[in-house]
């Protein structure tokens, strides 16, 4: 079981404002002045629902990397940066929809503000502007998932992981003890090489980069010929050979065997295309 199946009920939180110290408006020199709030840590694995009722996973690091994952990876995927000032959080990210007959689709540029309680809750409201079409909003109240509290190391994440593509043959990704990633998809012929590294050994988040080569056809995650997951016969990545994706990985130990969840995105290619994916593996 991976983190995408562990979405709890959402708890809405309210941040109370500071009370005025009054009287005649003159400050009492003997009254201690409260210090400004410490910046809350942004890092976490966050789960909940958005304003449309879709299940959401968000992954973030204290260094400001941010990923938004809608409908357990079958909906919108966002990626960008975040910062915290006290308990106020600001996020800037691109949002793409992977449910198309051929990836990618035009991204929307999103700016979000909200509040965060370190390792507890994250509430955000975003305004998104697509390159074509009307501006739209997204909001979510998310809870911190304790899977993020697991220590990270290359020794912990090393091993073989199986990816089962619905309706297609499975494939195995290998992570060596020094973090080298190798993955070959038998259906598309794609060879994927990369590197995984520890971000902060106290927390369960890894930096991951991969590059596609030798692809003969589209790398399909889901055979969607029955239309169960939305428009389009297939869901996958039709990235040109040489395309690189970067992102975050979390090792999920909430069940046996472990799962590995990864959220990845490319830069905007010279063609104007951009690719994103959320993929779950099972350790074998």
JSON list of N, CA and C in Angstrom, two decimals, residues 140-166:
[
{"chain": "A", "resi": 140, "resn": "UNK", "atom": "N", "xyz": [-7.29, 23.98, -0.87]},
{"chain": "A", "resi": 140, "resn": "UNK", "atom": "CA", "xyz": [-7.24, 22.69, -0.19]},
{"chain": "A", "resi": 140, "resn": "UNK", "atom": "C", "xyz": [-6.84, 22.89, 1.26]},
{"chain": "A", "resi": 141, "resn": "UNK", "atom": "N", "xyz": [-7.36, 22.02, 2.12]},
{"chain": "A", "resi": 141, "resn": "UNK", "atom": "CA", "xyz": [-6.93, 21.92, 3.52]},
{"chain": "A", "resi": 141, "resn": "UNK", "atom": "C", "xyz": [-6.36, 20.52, 3.70]},
{"chain": "A", "resi": 142, "resn": "UNK", "atom": "N", "xyz": [-5.09, 20.45, 4.05]},
{"chain": "A", "resi": 142, "resn": "UNK", "atom": "CA", "xyz": [-4.36, 19.19, 4.05]},
{"chain": "A", "resi": 142, "resn": "UNK", "atom": "C", "xyz": [-3.78, 18.89, 5.43]},
{"chain": "A", "resi": 143, "resn": "UNK", "atom": "N", "xyz": [-3.64, 17.61, 5.71]},
{"chain": "A", "resi": 143, "resn": "UNK", "atom": "CA", "xyz": [-3.05, 17.14, 6.96]},
{"chain": "A", "resi": 143, "resn": "UNK", "atom": "C", "xyz": [-1.68, 16.54, 6.70]},
{"chain": "A", "resi": 144, "resn": "UNK", "atom": "N", "xyz": [-0.77, 16.75, 7.62]},
{"chain": "A", "resi": 144, "resn": "UNK", "atom": "CA", "xyz": [0.57, 16.16, 7.56]},
{"chain": "A", "resi": 144, "resn": "UNK", "atom": "C", "xyz": [0.48, 14.66, 7.74]},
{"chain": "A", "resi": 145, "resn": "UNK", "atom": "N", "xyz": [1.22, 13.91, 6.90]},
{"chain": "A", "resi": 145, "resn": "UNK", "atom": "CA", "xyz": [1.24, 12.46, 7.02]},
{"chain": "A", "resi": 145, "resn": "UNK", "atom": "C", "xyz": [2.54, 12.02, 7.68]},
{"chain": "A", "resi": 146, "resn": "UNK", "atom": "N", "xyz": [2.48, 11.20, 8.74]},
{"chain": "A", "resi": 146, "resn": "UNK", "atom": "CA", "xyz": [3.69, 10.85, 9.50]},
{"chain": "A", "resi": 146, "resn": "UNK", "atom": "C", "xyz": [4.69, 10.02, 8.72]},
{"chain": "A", "resi": 147, "resn": "UNK", "atom": "N", "xyz": [4.35, 9.53, 7.52]},
{"chain": "A", "resi": 147, "resn": "UNK", "atom": "CA", "xyz": [5.34, 8.81, 6.73]},
{"chain": "A", "resi": 147, "resn": "UNK", "atom": "C", "xyz": [6.55, 9.69, 6.44]},
{"chain": "A", "resi": 148, "resn": "UNK", "atom": "N", "xyz": [6.36, 11.02, 6.46]},
{"chain": "A", "resi": 148, "resn": "UNK", "atom": "CA", "xyz": [7.45, 11.94, 6.19]},
{"chain": "A", "resi": 148, "resn": "UNK", "atom": "C", "xyz": [8.49, 11.93, 7.31]},
{"chain": "A", "resi": 149, "resn": "UNK", "atom": "N", "xyz": [8.12, 11.46, 8.50]},
{"chain": "A", "resi": 149, "resn": "UNK", "atom": "CA", "xyz": [9.04, 11.46, 9.64]},
{"chain": "A", "resi": 149, "resn": "UNK", "atom": "C", "xyz": [10.08, 10.35, 9.57]},
{"chain": "A", "resi": 150, "resn": "UNK", "atom": "N", "xyz": [9.96, 9.46, 8.63]},
{"chain": "A", "resi": 150, "resn": "UNK", "atom": "CA", "xyz": [10.93, 8.38, 8.49]},
{"chain": "A", "resi": 150, "resn": "UNK", "atom": "C", "xyz": [12.28, 8.93, 8.05]},
{"chain": "A", "resi": 151, "resn": "UNK", "atom": "N", "xyz": [13.38, 8.44, 8.68]},
{"chain": "A", "resi": 151, "resn": "UNK", "atom": "CA", "xyz": [14.72, 8.83, 8.25]},
{"chain": "A", "resi": 151, "resn": "UNK", "atom": "C", "xyz": [14.95, 8.38, 6.81]},
{"chain": "A", "resi": 152, "resn": "UNK", "atom": "N", "xyz": [15.85, 9.07, 6.11]},
{"chain": "A", "resi": 152, "resn": "UNK", "atom": "CA", "xyz": [16.18, 8.69, 4.74]},
{"chain": "A", "resi": 152, "resn": "UNK", "atom": "C", "xyz": [17.67, 8.40, 4.61]},
{"chain": "A", "resi": 153, "resn": "UNK", "atom": "N", "xyz": [17.99, 7.44, 3.75]},
{"chain": "A", "resi": 153, "resn": "UNK", "atom": "CA", "xyz": [19.38, 7.10, 3.44]},
{"chain": "A", "resi": 153, "resn": "UNK", "atom": "C", "xyz": [19.40, 6.32, 2.14]},
{"chain": "A", "resi": 154, "resn": "UNK", "atom": "N", "xyz": [20.55, 6.32, 1.48]},
{"chain": "A", "resi": 154, "resn": "UNK", "atom": "CA", "xyz": [20.66, 5.54, 0.25]},
{"chain": "A", "resi": 154, "resn": "UNK", "atom": "C", "xyz": [20.52, 4.05, 0.53]},
{"chain": "A", "resi": 155, "resn": "UNK", "atom": "N", "xyz": [21.00, 3.62, 1.70]},
{"chain": "A", "resi": 155, "resn": "UNK", "atom": "CA", "xyz": [20.84, 2.22, 2.07]},
{"chain": "A", "resi": 155, "resn": "UNK", "atom": "C", "xyz": [19.38, 1.83, 2.22]},
{"chain": "A", "resi": 156, "resn": "UNK", "atom": "N", "xyz": [18.56, 2.74, 2.74]},
{"chain": "A", "resi": 156, "resn": "UNK", "atom": "CA", "xyz": [17.14, 2.44, 2.93]},
{"chain": "A", "resi": 156, "resn": "UNK", "atom": "C", "xyz": [16.39, 2.34, 1.61]},
{"chain": "A", "resi": 157, "resn": "UNK", "atom": "N", "xyz": [16.73, 3.20, 0.66]},
{"chain": "A", "resi": 157, "resn": "UNK", "atom": "CA", "xyz": [15.95, 3.26, -0.58]},
{"chain": "A", "resi": 157, "resn": "UNK", "atom": "C", "xyz": [16.49, 2.31, -1.65]},
{"chain": "A", "resi": 158, "resn": "UNK", "atom": "N", "xyz": [17.69, 1.79, -1.48]},
{"chain": "A", "resi": 158, "resn": "UNK", "atom": "CA", "xyz": [18.26, 0.89, -2.48]},
{"chain": "A", "resi": 158, "resn": "UNK", "atom": "C", "xyz": [17.43, -0.38, -2.61]},
{"chain": "A", "resi": 159, "resn": "UNK", "atom": "N", "xyz": [17.32, -0.90, -3.82]},
{"chain": "A", "resi": 159, "resn": "UNK", "atom": "CA", "xyz": [16.58, -2.14, -4.03]},
{"chain": "A", "resi": 159, "resn": "UNK", "atom": "C", "xyz": [15.88, -2.16, -5.37]},
{"chain": "A", "resi": 160, "resn": "UNK", "atom": "N", "xyz": [15.04, -3.17, -5.56]},
{"chain": "A", "resi": 160, "resn": "UNK", "atom": "CA", "xyz": [14.26, -3.32, -6.78]},
{"chain": "A", "resi": 160, "resn": "UNK", "atom": "C", "xyz": [12.80, -2.98, -6.50]},
{"chain": "A", "resi": 161, "resn": "UNK", "atom": "N", "xyz": [12.20, -2.25, -7.43]},
{"chain": "A", "resi": 161, "resn": "UNK", "atom": "CA", "xyz": [10.81, -1.81, -7.28]},
{"chain": "A", "resi": 161, "resn": "UNK", "atom": "C", "xyz": [10.04, -2.14, -8.56]},
{"chain": "A", "resi": 162, "resn": "UNK", "atom": "N", "xyz": [8.86, -2.71, -8.38]},
{"chain": "A", "resi": 162, "resn": "UNK", "atom": "CA", "xyz": [8.04, -3.09, -9.52]},
{"chain": "A", "resi": 162, "resn": "UNK", "atom": "C", "xyz": [6.97, -2.05, -9.78]},
{"chain": "A", "resi": 163, "resn": "UNK", "atom": "N", "xyz": [6.82, -1.71, -11.04]},
{"chain": "A", "resi": 163, "resn": "UNK", "atom": "CA", "xyz": [5.75, -0.82, -11.48]},
{"chain": "A", "resi": 163, "resn": "UNK", "atom": "C", "xyz": [4.79, -1.62, -12.35]},
{"chain": "A", "resi": 164, "resn": "UNK", "atom": "N", "xyz": [3.53, -1.64, -11.97]},
{"chain": "A", "resi": 164, "resn": "UNK", "atom": "CA", "xyz": [2.50, -2.34, -12.73]},
{"chain": "A", "resi": 164, "resn": "UNK", "atom": "C", "xyz": [1.70, -1.32, -13.52]},
{"chain": "A", "resi": 165, "resn": "UNK", "atom": "N", "xyz": [1.85, -1.33, -14.83]},
{"chain": "A", "resi": 165, "resn": "UNK", "atom": "CA", "xyz": [1.07, -0.47, -15.70]},
{"chain": "A", "resi": 165, "resn": "UNK", "atom": "C", "xyz": [-0.25, -1.16, -15.98]},
{"chain": "A", "resi": 166, "resn": "UNK", "atom": "N", "xyz": [-1.36, -0.51, -15.67]},
{"chain": "A", "resi": 166, "resn": "UNK", "atom": "CA", "xyz": [-2.67, -1.14, -15.85]},
{"chain": "A", "resi": 166, "resn": "UNK", "atom": "C", "xyz": [-2.91, -1.45, -17.32]}
]
